[in-house]
Coordinates of N, CA and C in Angstrom, one line a residue:
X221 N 77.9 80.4 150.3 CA 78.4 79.2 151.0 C 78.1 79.4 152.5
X222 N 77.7 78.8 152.9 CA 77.3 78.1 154.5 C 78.5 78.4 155.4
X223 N 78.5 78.8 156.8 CA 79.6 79.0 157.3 C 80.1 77.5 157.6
X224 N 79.1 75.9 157.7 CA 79.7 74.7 157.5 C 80.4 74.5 156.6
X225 N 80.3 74.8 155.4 CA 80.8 74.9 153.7 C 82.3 75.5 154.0
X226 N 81.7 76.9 154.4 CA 83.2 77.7 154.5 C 84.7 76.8 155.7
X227 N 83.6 76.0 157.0 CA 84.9 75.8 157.7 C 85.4 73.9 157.1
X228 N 84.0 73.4 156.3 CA 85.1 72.4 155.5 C 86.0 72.5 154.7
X229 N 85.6 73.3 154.1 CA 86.6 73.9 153.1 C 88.0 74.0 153.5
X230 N 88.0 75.3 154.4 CA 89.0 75.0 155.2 C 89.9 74.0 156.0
X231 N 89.1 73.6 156.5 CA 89.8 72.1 156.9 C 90.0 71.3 156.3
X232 N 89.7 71.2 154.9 CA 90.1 70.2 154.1 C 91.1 70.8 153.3
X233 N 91.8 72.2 152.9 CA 92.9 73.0 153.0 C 93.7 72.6 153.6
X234 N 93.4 72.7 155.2 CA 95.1 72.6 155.5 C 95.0 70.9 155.9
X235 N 94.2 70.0 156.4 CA 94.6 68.7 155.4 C 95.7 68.2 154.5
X236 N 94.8 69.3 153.2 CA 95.5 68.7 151.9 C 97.1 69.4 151.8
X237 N 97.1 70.5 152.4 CA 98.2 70.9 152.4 C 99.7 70.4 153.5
X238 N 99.0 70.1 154.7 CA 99.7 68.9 155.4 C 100.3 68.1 154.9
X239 N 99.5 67.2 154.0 CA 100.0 65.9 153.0 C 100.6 66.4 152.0
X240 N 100.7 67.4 151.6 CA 101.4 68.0 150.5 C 103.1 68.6 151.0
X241 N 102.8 68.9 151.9 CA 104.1 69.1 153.0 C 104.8 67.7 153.5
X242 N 104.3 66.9 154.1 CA 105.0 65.7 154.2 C 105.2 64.9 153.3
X243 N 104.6 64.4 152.4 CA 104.5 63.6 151.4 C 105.7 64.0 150.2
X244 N 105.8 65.4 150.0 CA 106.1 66.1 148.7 C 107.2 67.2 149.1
X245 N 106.8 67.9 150.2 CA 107.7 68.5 150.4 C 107.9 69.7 150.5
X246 N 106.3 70.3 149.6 CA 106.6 71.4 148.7 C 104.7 71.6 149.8
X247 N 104.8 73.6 149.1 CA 103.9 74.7 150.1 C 103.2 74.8 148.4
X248 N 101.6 74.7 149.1 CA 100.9 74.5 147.5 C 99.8 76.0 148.1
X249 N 98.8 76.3 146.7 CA 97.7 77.1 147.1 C 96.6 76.8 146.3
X250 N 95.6 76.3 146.8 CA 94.3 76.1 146.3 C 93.9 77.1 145.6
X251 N 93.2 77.1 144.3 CA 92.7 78.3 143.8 C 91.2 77.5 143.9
X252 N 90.5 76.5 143.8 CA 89.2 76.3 143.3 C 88.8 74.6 144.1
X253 N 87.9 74.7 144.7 CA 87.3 73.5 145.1 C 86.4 73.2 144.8
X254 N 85.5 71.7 145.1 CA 84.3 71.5 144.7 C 83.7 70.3 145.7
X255 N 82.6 70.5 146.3 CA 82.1 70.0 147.5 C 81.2 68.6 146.2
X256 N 81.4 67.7 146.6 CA 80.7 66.2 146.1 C 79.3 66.1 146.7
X257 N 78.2 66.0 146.1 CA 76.9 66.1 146.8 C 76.8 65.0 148.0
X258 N 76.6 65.2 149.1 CA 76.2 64.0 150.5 C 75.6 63.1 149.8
X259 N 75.2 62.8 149.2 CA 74.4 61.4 148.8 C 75.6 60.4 147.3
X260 N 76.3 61.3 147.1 CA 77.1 60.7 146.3 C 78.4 60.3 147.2
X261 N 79.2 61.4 147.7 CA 80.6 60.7 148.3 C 81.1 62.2 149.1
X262 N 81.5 61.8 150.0 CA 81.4 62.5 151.3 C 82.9 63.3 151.2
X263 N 83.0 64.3 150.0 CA 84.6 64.6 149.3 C 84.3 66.0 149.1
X264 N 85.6 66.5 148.9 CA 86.0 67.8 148.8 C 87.3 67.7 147.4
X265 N 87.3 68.1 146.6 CA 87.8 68.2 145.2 C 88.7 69.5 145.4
X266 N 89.7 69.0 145.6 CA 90.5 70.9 145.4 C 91.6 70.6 144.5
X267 N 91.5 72.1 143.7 CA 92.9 72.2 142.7 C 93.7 73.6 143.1
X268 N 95.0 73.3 142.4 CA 95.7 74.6 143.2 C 97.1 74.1 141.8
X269 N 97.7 74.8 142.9 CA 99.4 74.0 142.0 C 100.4 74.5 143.0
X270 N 101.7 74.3 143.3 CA 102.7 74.3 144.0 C 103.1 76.1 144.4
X271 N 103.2 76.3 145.4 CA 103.5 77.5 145.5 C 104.2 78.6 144.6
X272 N 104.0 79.6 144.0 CA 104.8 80.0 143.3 C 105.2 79.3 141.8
X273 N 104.7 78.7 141.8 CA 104.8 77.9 140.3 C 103.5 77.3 140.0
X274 N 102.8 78.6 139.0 CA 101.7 78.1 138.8 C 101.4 77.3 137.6
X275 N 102.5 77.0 137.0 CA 102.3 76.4 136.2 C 102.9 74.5 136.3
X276 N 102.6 74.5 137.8 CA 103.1 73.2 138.7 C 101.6 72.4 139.1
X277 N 100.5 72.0 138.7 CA 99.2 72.0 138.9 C 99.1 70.6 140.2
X278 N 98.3 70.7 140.5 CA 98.2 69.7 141.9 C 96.2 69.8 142.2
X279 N 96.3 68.4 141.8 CA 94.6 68.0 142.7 C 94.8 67.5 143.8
X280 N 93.8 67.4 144.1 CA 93.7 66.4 146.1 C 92.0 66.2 146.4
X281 N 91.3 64.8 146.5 CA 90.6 64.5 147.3 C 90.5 64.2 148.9
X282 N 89.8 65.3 149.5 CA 90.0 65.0 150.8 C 88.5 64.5 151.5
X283 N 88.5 63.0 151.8 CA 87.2 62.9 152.7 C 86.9 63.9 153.7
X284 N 85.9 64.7 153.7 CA 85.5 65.4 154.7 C 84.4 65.1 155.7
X285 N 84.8 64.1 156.2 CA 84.1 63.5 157.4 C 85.5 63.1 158.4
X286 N 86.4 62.8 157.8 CA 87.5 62.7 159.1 C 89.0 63.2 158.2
X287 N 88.3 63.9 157.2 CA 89.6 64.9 156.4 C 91.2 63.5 156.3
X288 N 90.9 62.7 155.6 CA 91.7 62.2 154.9 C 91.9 62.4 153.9
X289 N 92.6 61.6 153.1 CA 93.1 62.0 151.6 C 92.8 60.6 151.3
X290 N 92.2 60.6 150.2 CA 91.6 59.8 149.3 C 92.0 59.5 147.7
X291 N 92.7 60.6 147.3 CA 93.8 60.6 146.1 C 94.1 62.5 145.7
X292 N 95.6 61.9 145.4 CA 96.5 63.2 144.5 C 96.6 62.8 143.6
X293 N 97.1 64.1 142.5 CA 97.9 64.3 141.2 C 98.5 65.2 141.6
X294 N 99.7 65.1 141.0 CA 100.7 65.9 141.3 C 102.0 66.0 139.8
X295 N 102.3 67.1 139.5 CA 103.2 67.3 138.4 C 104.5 65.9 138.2
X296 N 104.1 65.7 136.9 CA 105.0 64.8 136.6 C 106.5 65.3 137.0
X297 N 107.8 64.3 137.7 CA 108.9 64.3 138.1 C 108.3 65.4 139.5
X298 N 107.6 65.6 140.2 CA 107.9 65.7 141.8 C 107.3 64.1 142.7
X299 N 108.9 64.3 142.9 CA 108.9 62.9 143.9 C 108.4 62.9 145.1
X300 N 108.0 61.8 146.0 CA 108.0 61.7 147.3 C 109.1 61.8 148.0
X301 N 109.4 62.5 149.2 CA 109.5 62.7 150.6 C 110.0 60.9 151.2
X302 N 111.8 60.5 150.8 CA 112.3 59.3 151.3 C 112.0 58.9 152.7

């Protein structure tokens, strides 16, 4: 991996993990990503699950051109953040 690879990656980590803190509430950990080829969609694919409960699973697309979020899954019954 590219040290560019290595620092989207990253940034698209604490990103998703930002929105995962505000939105949810809850402290997650990526185990596996997957970079979307530049000619297809300008995305970063991460999976992980909720801290400490790995059996809590959680995806996140994060545009990595201005590191938005583009869609979650998230374990059935965790709510949003009123």
């Amino acid at each position: 991996m590219t040290d560019q690879e290595k620092q989207t990656v990253q940034l698209s980590q604490e990103a998703a993990a930002k929105y995962f803190d505000e939105k949810y509430g809850v402290e997650v950990e990526f185990t596996k990503h997957t970079i979307s080829p530049p000619d297809l969609a300008h995305t970063i694919g991460l999976n992980g699950h909720i801290k400490d409960k790995e059996e809590e699973k959680i995806f996140i697309l994060v545009n990595y051109d201005d590191y938005t979020i583009e869609a979650a899954t998230v374990p059935e019954g965790l709510s949003s953040k009123k």
